[in-house]
Amino acid sequence: MRRLSSGTDEELLGSADPEAFGLFYDRHVHTMLGYFARRTRDPEAAADLTAETFAAALVARRRFRPGPVPASAWLFGIAQHKLADYHRHGSAQDRALRKLGMQRPPVNADDAELIASLGRESAADMLSELPEDQRKAVAGHVIDDVGYPELAAAAGTSEAVVRKRVSRGLSSLRARIGVRR
Amino acid sequence: MSRPFVSELRRELVDAAARRERRRLRLPALRLGRRPALALAAAACAAIALAVVALPGGDQQRNQTSAAPGSETPLFGGSLDPNVRYATRVQRPALSLQVDDDGWFVPDASEPSYLELQRVGPRAQSGQEAVVGRLSFLRPAQVYDPNARGSVDAALADVPEDFLGWLRRHPDVRAGRPQPVSVAGLDGMQIDVTIAFSRPALEDPECRRTVGRVCTAIAPFMTPVNGERARIMAFEVDGAPYVIGISAFDQRGLDALLPHAEAVLETLRVR
């Protein structure tokens, strides 16, 4: 097991040992929960989406080929699709879970608290890496849901500049988590 | 008390991985005919299933997953399904469209002035689909003055009334002759352009940071890389310029993209 645990994400995904997928999960589950918690603001939905994303990754892992794009970016690609499906349907889909004959485990009060805090932490961590003007614009518009005109007035600049800051900030964040341009 | 969600989900996933591995190892034996009766039964079931799908009732059932004719599905982003008419939620002007196949992806549908449909190619070595081109819809509010010095923020200028004429004069753009074009009942002009620079007139620093390439800053949401080919169509909608772009990284990519993008534009409605 020592050899497995020191393997790269790509090696873990390619391994036939079921425990290897468990280790891959260990490395990314908190990031995934935080990502979905931040986007849905709903711990139950974040748990649904995380379970469905890892189930889809398990189903598709034989198709993953190591290359210049890291496995974490591949996982985020799946997550992005699941999130889009969630917004489109108004709820998380469970196609991959059903394919595997799995049910999403229940979320108790402690779990919900943990998931919510992961969302807050990862948002703060990621935003802290942005330049100040972009951080304020992204935090204001995406997290606090403030409109562009209000943000522009507060920053003493034009609405177009704020839009650009938000767009650039989000581009930077996407790039950091490995999502396509 | 139930086990924590994180560890319980892990246990379920590892169990599922073990089940899949066991099943994978068993499959060759079945295919080799150790249990021919079972294999034949499976083949017969598959044939029956195909026959059911081929029957009129089968078609009807399959279509239930698509949007009903005439209805529109709100566009939230992600992969787009063919035969579904998507309606934008926040874009101005509002758009509705259908795609021709399952090779289109929308990364973000929440920006009012910009919508991008990415054309994704076959899975790359990495297993991730690659973006090979874009069909984009832009309401340009401002442009970057290529003669300005300093930061891109300082170069922001009002969008010119004749956007296409301004674009043709941009130092990093090689443009063909303007041609009339009509899309979704809108009459406008189009030009084919090549982005060409050794050093951009005004570099978008964000581009270098995020995709590791040098981009020229033409307008917000319009920051192409050197060599990019595009067909740019400009219209006037509600008294302001409105731009539709079809772009790829080279001419071959653009040639491959154009039929798909035009198929989408044939379904476009602008409100």
Short mmCIF file of C-alpha atoms in Angstrom, two decimals, chain A residues 13-110:
data_model
loop_
_atom_site.label_atom_id
_atom_site.label_comp_id
_atom_site.label_asym_id
_atom_site.label_seq_id
_atom_site.Cartn_x
_atom_site.Cartn_y
_atom_site.Cartn_z
CA LEU A 13 -6.63 6.29 -11.86
CA GLY A 14 -4.93 3.71 -14.06
CA SER A 15 -4.52 1.13 -11.28
CA ALA A 16 -6.72 -1.98 -11.14
CA ASP A 17 -6.58 -1.93 -7.33
CA PRO A 18 -9.92 -0.61 -5.99
CA GLU A 19 -8.12 1.03 -3.09
CA ALA A 20 -6.22 3.20 -5.58
CA PHE A 21 -9.44 4.96 -6.47
CA GLY A 22 -10.03 5.44 -2.75
CA LEU A 23 -6.69 7.23 -2.47
CA PHE A 24 -7.50 9.39 -5.48
CA TYR A 25 -10.78 10.24 -3.75
CA ASP A 26 -8.96 11.12 -0.50
CA ARG A 27 -6.82 13.65 -2.34
CA HIS A 28 -9.69 15.49 -4.00
CA VAL A 29 -12.87 14.99 -2.03
CA HIS A 30 -12.54 18.09 0.12
CA THR A 31 -11.70 20.29 -2.84
CA MET A 32 -14.74 18.94 -4.68
CA LEU A 33 -17.04 19.45 -1.71
CA GLY A 34 -15.77 23.01 -1.32
CA TYR A 35 -16.15 23.72 -5.02
CA PHE A 36 -19.76 22.52 -5.11
CA ALA A 37 -20.64 24.08 -1.75
CA ARG A 38 -19.43 27.43 -3.01
CA ARG A 39 -21.41 27.16 -6.24
CA THR A 40 -24.66 25.77 -4.81
CA ARG A 41 -24.59 27.12 -1.23
CA ASP A 42 -26.40 23.91 -0.34
CA PRO A 43 -24.50 21.14 1.52
CA GLU A 44 -26.98 18.47 0.39
CA ALA A 45 -26.58 19.47 -3.24
CA ALA A 46 -22.79 19.65 -2.81
CA ALA A 47 -22.82 16.11 -1.41
CA ASP A 48 -25.01 14.88 -4.29
CA LEU A 49 -22.75 16.49 -6.89
CA THR A 50 -19.54 15.26 -5.25
CA ALA A 51 -20.84 11.69 -5.10
CA GLU A 52 -22.02 11.85 -8.72
CA THR A 53 -18.72 13.37 -9.90
CA PHE A 54 -16.59 10.67 -8.28
CA ALA A 55 -18.97 7.96 -9.51
CA ALA A 56 -18.67 9.36 -13.07
CA ALA A 57 -14.88 9.49 -12.67
CA LEU A 58 -14.87 5.86 -11.57
CA VAL A 59 -16.98 4.85 -14.57
CA ALA A 60 -14.79 6.83 -16.98
CA ARG A 61 -11.36 6.30 -15.47
CA ARG A 62 -10.31 3.72 -18.10
CA ARG A 63 -10.69 6.43 -20.71
CA PHE A 64 -8.34 8.77 -18.89
CA ARG A 65 -4.93 8.93 -20.56
CA PRO A 66 -2.05 10.62 -18.75
CA GLY A 67 -0.86 13.67 -20.68
CA PRO A 68 -0.22 17.37 -20.23
CA VAL A 69 -3.60 17.90 -18.56
CA PRO A 70 -3.44 16.71 -14.93
CA ALA A 71 -5.96 14.26 -13.53
CA SER A 72 -7.28 16.96 -11.21
CA ALA A 73 -8.23 19.07 -14.25
CA TRP A 74 -9.96 16.05 -15.77
CA LEU A 75 -11.91 15.61 -12.54
CA PHE A 76 -12.86 19.31 -12.54
CA GLY A 77 -14.03 18.93 -16.13
CA ILE A 78 -16.45 16.24 -14.95
CA ALA A 79 -17.47 18.42 -12.01
CA GLN A 80 -18.21 21.34 -14.29
CA HIS A 81 -20.51 19.19 -16.42
CA LYS A 82 -22.31 17.90 -13.34
CA LEU A 83 -22.77 21.43 -12.07
CA ALA A 84 -24.19 22.56 -15.41
CA ASP A 85 -26.62 19.61 -15.32
CA TYR A 86 -27.58 20.61 -11.79
CA HIS A 87 -28.39 24.18 -12.88
CA ARG A 88 -30.23 22.93 -15.94
CA HIS A 89 -32.43 20.42 -14.10
CA GLY A 90 -32.65 22.18 -10.76
CA SER A 91 -31.25 19.13 -8.97
CA ALA A 92 -28.24 16.85 -9.13
CA GLN A 93 -28.52 13.91 -11.49
CA ASP A 94 -27.53 10.43 -10.29
CA ARG A 95 -26.85 8.64 -13.58
CA ALA A 96 -23.36 7.45 -12.66
CA LEU A 97 -24.37 6.47 -9.13
CA ARG A 98 -27.20 4.36 -10.53
CA LYS A 99 -24.87 2.82 -13.07
CA LEU A 100 -22.65 1.68 -10.21
CA GLY A 101 -25.60 0.52 -8.11
CA MET A 102 -24.71 3.11 -5.45
CA GLN A 103 -26.77 5.37 -3.27
CA ARG A 104 -25.46 8.69 -2.02
CA PRO A 105 -24.74 8.31 1.72
CA PRO A 106 -26.81 10.52 4.04
CA VAL A 107 -25.50 13.90 5.21
CA ASN A 108 -25.85 14.53 8.93
CA ALA A 109 -25.63 17.89 10.69
CA ASP A 110 -21.87 17.60 11.26
#
